[in-house]
């Protein structure tokens, strides 16, 4: 007699209703209000990750959700969408205590490893993963390290603008004592006071601010922060998010959507309070992704398990704690994650909730194995082009060479998508050109679009791709139809 509880059979997810899910039909509807209000040219799904060793399932879940939400946004709202990956290379690499005061000092990954070291770490853990996610979803991504971001005059200006209200915002940013963790590393050794106990703001003016701080080895020092100075500005989590989100809200072209792990729902309350104390801006839309929980209801913590403080909870697999131990290649891991998060996103009730490791293990174990074995890239098409492809009349698709297309080759599969319709094709040939003119000369305008004269095609292409896009290089992708369109 099998006493499987209801809903535990197959890969089905059963979720109760909740306040948020009750208010919407699709998980992606979270971005609709702001899209309606601002009509941006582009939406950037921003996801930040600490660069400190092998990622775990929670990290992959947030990242996969960012790509899938971008894809859903393109389809649902017909607007360009990308993923913007913030690599937090200011994560602590090492911490030590001042022998006299016992204040904690920390060194960031950037200060310990340098720009090249951080780049290597990124390459090791994230590049292939993101390339694979970009292929699987047809969504492009950008990467920016925190170090690069804090160096940007716009970011530094935004930070300086908060200092006029520091007396007010320091309470929501540090509600227990009002001491914001503003870390200005020692110019000689790069170490900084973790909790900024002896870091003082001594002067703030229109163009900049002067601080003093104390280094264990090098004594007191002064740091001038201006929009253009090179002084490293390491802001603790809440403050960094406040500045980053305010900066994002000033962009008139790209609407930022913050994708954050579920535990951020608590933290953002404080960011919002600080936001409200500063003039003129409202916080960006945020999407909180499902948390991975242990059987006790706590967030799955890799370090607690590693340090032997808690046993691995039921259903925990090695790959959940370290995705590099996944039994298969990166593409197969990404396919599994895209499937899992796709199931969650299929219903707001499944997405705006948390999952235990045991439940995730059950769902993943029961997941159907890929029926076709075909891994197809997705590409969106306007209706007029989609219909030509689906009818087999358009055999050359034209793109500019975005990073995620650099490996495109004969034999690959492309699924063209328009609204709810899609059609599967196989790549017969990929030719690369330096300009659209050159491409049309070589490929023949009639193969690109049998219904449109060359001059008109040229005009249409130029409307879609500006000169800076053309400069990336032009791809002519010859395709053959594998399967008629699903209507
Ligand atoms: Zn020092």
mmCIF file of C-alpha atoms in Angstrom, residues 202-429:
data_model
loop_
_atom_site.group_PDB
_atom_site.id
_atom_site.type_symbol
_atom_site.label_atom_id
_atom_site.label_comp_id
_atom_site.label_asym_id
_atom_site.label_seq_id
_atom_site.Cartn_x
_atom_site.Cartn_y
_atom_site.Cartn_z
ATOM 1 C CA UNK A 202 34.504 64.861 8.684
ATOM 2 C CA UNK A 203 33.461 67.086 5.792
ATOM 3 C CA UNK A 204 30.818 66.927 3.081
ATOM 4 C CA UNK A 205 30.467 69.485 0.313
ATOM 5 C CA UNK A 206 28.900 69.735 -3.114
ATOM 6 C CA UNK A 207 31.800 68.024 -4.888
ATOM 7 C CA UNK A 208 32.886 65.399 -2.401
ATOM 8 C CA UNK A 209 33.343 64.167 1.133
ATOM 9 C CA UNK A 210 36.330 63.605 3.415
ATOM 10 C CA UNK A 211 36.566 60.701 5.806
ATOM 11 C CA UNK A 212 39.063 59.558 8.396
ATOM 12 C CA UNK A 213 39.645 55.935 9.353
ATOM 13 C CA UNK A 214 42.202 53.853 11.220
ATOM 14 C CA UNK A 215 44.278 50.944 9.894
ATOM 15 C CA UNK A 216 45.688 48.332 12.270
ATOM 16 C CA UNK A 217 49.072 48.428 10.564
ATOM 17 C CA UNK A 218 49.256 51.958 9.169
ATOM 18 C CA UNK A 219 47.412 54.062 11.728
ATOM 19 C CA UNK A 220 44.987 56.899 10.966
ATOM 20 C CA UNK A 221 44.407 57.925 7.357
ATOM 21 C CA UNK A 222 42.228 60.326 5.426
ATOM 22 C CA UNK A 223 40.176 59.474 2.325
ATOM 23 C CA UNK A 224 38.630 61.993 -0.069
ATOM 24 C CA UNK A 225 35.645 60.611 -1.979
ATOM 25 C CA UNK A 226 34.669 62.582 -5.077
ATOM 26 C CA UNK A 227 32.892 61.522 -8.263
ATOM 27 C CA UNK A 228 36.254 61.077 -9.972
ATOM 28 C CA UNK A 229 38.658 60.057 -7.193
ATOM 29 C CA UNK A 230 40.053 56.549 -7.183
ATOM 30 C CA UNK A 231 39.380 55.943 -3.477
ATOM 31 C CA UNK A 232 37.640 52.563 -3.175
ATOM 32 C CA UNK A 233 34.113 52.875 -1.824
ATOM 33 C CA UNK A 234 32.912 49.647 -0.209
ATOM 34 C CA UNK A 235 29.329 50.007 0.962
ATOM 35 C CA UNK A 236 27.696 47.387 3.175
ATOM 36 C CA UNK A 237 24.737 45.503 1.735
ATOM 37 C CA UNK A 238 21.756 47.769 2.504
ATOM 38 C CA UNK A 239 23.597 51.002 1.686
ATOM 39 C CA UNK A 240 24.972 49.523 -1.542
ATOM 40 C CA UNK A 241 21.481 48.495 -2.622
ATOM 41 C CA UNK A 242 20.079 51.915 -1.806
ATOM 42 C CA UNK A 243 22.687 53.655 -3.978
ATOM 43 C CA UNK A 244 22.476 51.075 -6.768
ATOM 44 C CA UNK A 245 18.684 51.227 -6.899
ATOM 45 C CA UNK A 246 18.583 55.035 -6.841
ATOM 46 C CA UNK A 247 21.108 55.128 -9.649
ATOM 47 C CA UNK A 248 19.023 52.636 -11.642
ATOM 48 C CA UNK A 249 15.900 54.753 -11.215
ATOM 49 C CA UNK A 250 17.547 57.724 -12.944
ATOM 50 C CA UNK A 251 17.980 55.783 -16.201
ATOM 51 C CA UNK A 252 15.269 57.039 -18.589
ATOM 52 C CA UNK A 253 15.896 54.362 -21.232
ATOM 53 C CA UNK A 254 16.316 51.097 -19.344
ATOM 54 C CA UNK A 255 13.938 50.025 -16.618
ATOM 55 C CA UNK A 256 15.716 47.993 -13.944
ATOM 56 C CA UNK A 257 13.991 45.104 -12.188
ATOM 57 C CA UNK A 258 15.840 43.743 -9.162
ATOM 58 C CA UNK A 259 15.799 39.952 -8.890
ATOM 59 C CA UNK A 260 16.572 38.881 -5.348
ATOM 60 C CA UNK A 261 16.482 35.766 -3.210
ATOM 61 C CA UNK A 262 13.383 35.525 -1.040
ATOM 62 C CA UNK A 263 15.140 36.496 2.194
ATOM 63 C CA UNK A 264 15.635 39.956 0.700
ATOM 64 C CA UNK A 265 11.921 40.635 1.153
ATOM 65 C CA UNK A 266 12.731 41.436 4.787
ATOM 66 C CA UNK A 267 15.825 43.510 4.056
ATOM 67 C CA UNK A 268 14.149 45.644 1.408
ATOM 68 C CA UNK A 269 11.801 47.104 4.002
ATOM 69 C CA UNK A 270 14.754 49.001 5.411
ATOM 70 C CA UNK A 271 16.027 50.010 1.974
ATOM 71 C CA UNK A 272 12.539 51.398 1.294
ATOM 72 C CA UNK A 273 12.609 53.433 4.489
ATOM 73 C CA UNK A 274 15.922 54.972 3.538
ATOM 74 C CA UNK A 275 14.556 55.593 0.022
ATOM 75 C CA UNK A 276 11.623 57.522 1.468
ATOM 76 C CA UNK A 277 13.966 59.783 3.453
ATOM 77 C CA UNK A 278 15.763 60.870 0.301
ATOM 78 C CA UNK A 279 14.194 63.176 -2.286
ATOM 79 C CA UNK A 280 12.543 62.432 -5.557
ATOM 80 C CA UNK A 281 12.742 58.733 -6.416
ATOM 81 C CA UNK A 282 10.752 55.593 -5.734
ATOM 82 C CA UNK A 283 12.349 52.121 -5.504
ATOM 83 C CA UNK A 284 12.519 49.968 -8.653
ATOM 84 C CA UNK A 285 10.286 46.923 -9.082
ATOM 85 C CA UNK A 286 11.710 43.885 -7.332
ATOM 86 C CA UNK A 287 11.012 40.198 -7.758
ATOM 87 C CA UNK A 288 11.810 37.891 -4.849
ATOM 88 C CA UNK A 289 12.587 34.338 -5.901
ATOM 89 C CA UNK A 290 11.751 31.144 -3.989
ATOM 90 C CA UNK A 291 14.032 30.379 -1.053
ATOM 91 C CA UNK A 292 15.619 26.960 -0.595
ATOM 92 C CA UNK A 293 14.814 25.804 2.946
ATOM 93 C CA UNK A 294 15.952 23.002 5.225
ATOM 94 C CA UNK A 295 13.476 20.751 7.045
ATOM 95 C CA UNK A 296 13.548 23.184 9.994
ATOM 96 C CA UNK A 297 12.236 26.033 7.845
ATOM 97 C CA UNK A 298 15.595 27.862 7.867
ATOM 98 C CA UNK A 299 17.306 29.010 4.692
ATOM 99 C CA UNK A 300 19.712 26.363 3.391
ATOM 100 C CA UNK A 301 23.159 27.481 4.497
ATOM 101 C CA UNK A 302 26.147 25.949 2.818
ATOM 102 C CA UNK A 303 28.574 27.321 5.400
ATOM 103 C CA UNK A 304 26.645 25.978 8.432
ATOM 104 C CA UNK A 305 26.730 22.510 6.883
ATOM 105 C CA UNK A 306 30.370 22.829 5.840
ATOM 106 C CA UNK A 307 31.359 23.908 9.352
ATOM 107 C CA UNK A 308 29.488 20.933 10.820
ATOM 108 C CA UNK A 309 27.013 23.132 12.723
ATOM 109 C CA UNK A 310 23.980 21.489 11.130
ATOM 110 C CA UNK A 311 23.622 18.182 9.280
ATOM 111 C CA UNK A 312 22.633 18.295 5.608
ATOM 112 C CA UNK A 313 18.814 18.366 5.591
ATOM 113 C CA UNK A 314 16.789 15.504 4.049
ATOM 114 C CA UNK A 315 16.861 15.425 0.268
ATOM 115 C CA UNK A 316 20.059 17.476 0.014
ATOM 116 C CA UNK A 317 22.175 16.465 -2.946
ATOM 117 C CA UNK A 318 25.811 17.411 -3.362
ATOM 118 C CA UNK A 319 24.989 19.600 -6.358
ATOM 119 C CA UNK A 320 22.516 21.630 -4.272
ATOM 120 C CA UNK A 321 25.426 22.808 -2.126
ATOM 121 C CA UNK A 322 27.956 23.055 -4.955
ATOM 122 C CA UNK A 323 26.561 23.117 -8.479
ATOM 123 C CA UNK A 324 29.932 22.129 -9.948
ATOM 124 C CA UNK A 325 29.265 18.592 -8.629
ATOM 125 C CA UNK A 326 26.176 18.235 -10.862
ATOM 126 C CA UNK A 327 26.338 14.813 -12.570
ATOM 127 C CA UNK A 328 26.475 16.082 -16.148
ATOM 128 C CA UNK A 329 27.762 18.993 -18.180
ATOM 129 C CA UNK A 330 26.867 22.658 -17.743
ATOM 130 C CA UNK A 331 24.206 22.542 -20.464
ATOM 131 C CA UNK A 332 22.434 19.643 -18.770
ATOM 132 C CA UNK A 333 22.497 21.500 -15.443
ATOM 133 C CA UNK A 334 21.104 24.621 -17.090
ATOM 134 C CA UNK A 335 18.410 22.606 -18.873
ATOM 135 C CA UNK A 336 17.381 21.103 -15.531
ATOM 136 C CA UNK A 337 17.305 24.525 -13.841
ATOM 137 C CA UNK A 338 15.377 26.083 -16.716
ATOM 138 C CA UNK A 339 12.865 23.260 -16.416
ATOM 139 C CA UNK A 340 12.592 23.610 -12.611
ATOM 140 C CA UNK A 341 12.273 27.395 -12.516
ATOM 141 C CA UNK A 342 9.981 27.236 -15.547
ATOM 142 C CA UNK A 343 7.641 24.994 -13.536
ATOM 143 C CA UNK A 344 7.731 27.474 -10.667
ATOM 144 C CA UNK A 345 7.083 30.459 -12.929
ATOM 145 C CA UNK A 346 4.158 28.687 -14.568
ATOM 146 C CA UNK A 347 1.918 29.801 -11.705
ATOM 147 C CA UNK A 348 2.443 32.741 -9.307
ATOM 148 C CA UNK A 349 1.400 30.403 -6.476
ATOM 149 C CA UNK A 350 4.405 28.184 -7.286
ATOM 150 C CA UNK A 351 6.807 31.088 -7.637
ATOM 151 C CA UNK A 352 6.021 33.359 -4.712
ATOM 152 C CA UNK A 353 6.760 30.727 -2.040
ATOM 153 C CA UNK A 354 9.703 28.678 -0.731
ATOM 154 C CA UNK A 355 10.799 25.038 -1.188
ATOM 155 C CA UNK A 356 12.540 22.572 1.111
ATOM 156 C CA UNK A 357 15.504 20.597 -0.210
ATOM 157 C CA UNK A 358 13.361 17.484 0.158
ATOM 158 C CA UNK A 359 10.590 18.882 -2.023
ATOM 159 C CA UNK A 360 13.089 20.123 -4.624
ATOM 160 C CA UNK A 361 14.704 16.706 -4.695
ATOM 161 C CA UNK A 362 11.300 15.102 -5.221
ATOM 162 C CA UNK A 363 10.409 17.457 -8.065
ATOM 163 C CA UNK A 364 13.811 17.107 -9.745
ATOM 164 C CA UNK A 365 13.842 13.308 -9.428
ATOM 165 C CA UNK A 366 10.421 13.089 -11.047
ATOM 166 C CA UNK A 367 11.193 15.534 -13.846
ATOM 167 C CA UNK A 368 10.614 14.184 -17.336
ATOM 168 C CA UNK A 369 13.788 13.517 -19.276
ATOM 169 C CA UNK A 370 14.100 15.622 -22.388
ATOM 170 C CA UNK A 371 11.917 13.959 -25.024
ATOM 171 C CA UNK A 372 13.658 15.159 -28.167
ATOM 172 C CA UNK A 373 17.189 15.569 -26.912
ATOM 173 C CA UNK A 374 17.258 18.760 -28.954
ATOM 174 C CA UNK A 375 18.512 21.875 -27.248
ATOM 175 C CA UNK A 376 17.206 24.802 -29.205
ATOM 176 C CA UNK A 377 18.082 28.450 -28.858
ATOM 177 C CA UNK A 378 15.077 30.691 -28.809
ATOM 178 C CA UNK A 379 14.809 33.760 -31.005
ATOM 179 C CA UNK A 380 11.927 36.171 -31.112
ATOM 180 C CA UNK A 381 10.542 37.365 -34.436
ATOM 181 C CA UNK A 382 8.024 39.979 -35.485
ATOM 182 C CA UNK A 383 4.847 38.386 -36.846
ATOM 183 C CA UNK A 384 5.539 39.279 -40.484
ATOM 184 C CA UNK A 385 8.928 37.517 -40.376
ATOM 185 C CA UNK A 386 7.700 34.634 -38.247
ATOM 186 C CA UNK A 387 5.004 33.760 -40.764
ATOM 187 C CA UNK A 388 7.578 33.699 -43.566
ATOM 188 C CA UNK A 389 9.853 31.370 -41.579
ATOM 189 C CA UNK A 390 6.967 29.092 -40.605
ATOM 190 C CA UNK A 391 5.928 28.854 -44.268
ATOM 191 C CA UNK A 392 9.486 27.944 -45.266
ATOM 192 C CA UNK A 393 9.717 31.056 -47.476
ATOM 193 C CA UNK A 394 12.362 32.875 -45.438
ATOM 194 C CA UNK A 395 15.535 30.802 -45.322
ATOM 195 C CA UNK A 396 18.005 33.446 -44.121
ATOM 196 C CA UNK A 397 17.604 35.028 -40.709
ATOM 197 C CA UNK A 398 19.674 38.138 -40.005
ATOM 198 C CA UNK A 399 21.139 39.048 -36.634
ATOM 199 C CA UNK A 400 23.984 41.101 -35.298
ATOM 200 C CA UNK A 401 26.678 39.184 -33.508
ATOM 201 C CA UNK A 402 25.649 39.449 -29.869
ATOM 202 C CA UNK A 403 27.969 37.611 -27.460
ATOM 203 C CA UNK A 404 25.545 34.721 -27.029
ATOM 204 C CA UNK A 405 25.602 34.058 -30.780
ATOM 205 C CA UNK A 406 29.358 33.788 -31.153
ATOM 206 C CA UNK A 407 29.268 29.968 -31.046
ATOM 207 C CA UNK A 408 26.273 29.540 -33.330
ATOM 208 C CA UNK A 409 27.125 26.913 -35.937
ATOM 209 C CA UNK A 410 25.632 24.605 -38.540
ATOM 210 C CA UNK A 411 23.689 21.780 -36.900
ATOM 211 C CA UNK A 412 22.404 23.941 -34.020
ATOM 212 C CA UNK A 413 18.667 24.268 -33.523
ATOM 213 C CA UNK A 414 16.744 27.510 -33.303
ATOM 214 C CA UNK A 415 13.189 27.815 -32.072
ATOM 215 C CA UNK A 416 11.647 30.978 -33.491
ATOM 216 C CA UNK A 417 9.000 32.478 -31.278
ATOM 217 C CA UNK A 418 6.226 34.977 -31.866
ATOM 218 C CA UNK A 419 3.691 35.428 -29.104
ATOM 219 C CA UNK A 420 2.417 31.928 -28.338
ATOM 220 C CA UNK A 421 3.573 30.449 -31.663
ATOM 221 C CA UNK A 422 6.899 28.795 -32.227
ATOM 222 C CA UNK A 423 8.667 26.866 -34.934
ATOM 223 C CA UNK A 424 11.733 24.626 -34.720
ATOM 224 C CA UNK A 425 14.497 24.985 -37.317
ATOM 225 C CA UNK A 426 17.982 23.627 -37.911
ATOM 226 C CA UNK A 427 20.936 25.836 -38.839
ATOM 227 C CA UNK A 428 22.426 24.846 -42.205
ATOM 228 C CA UNK A 429 25.079 27.540 -42.385
#
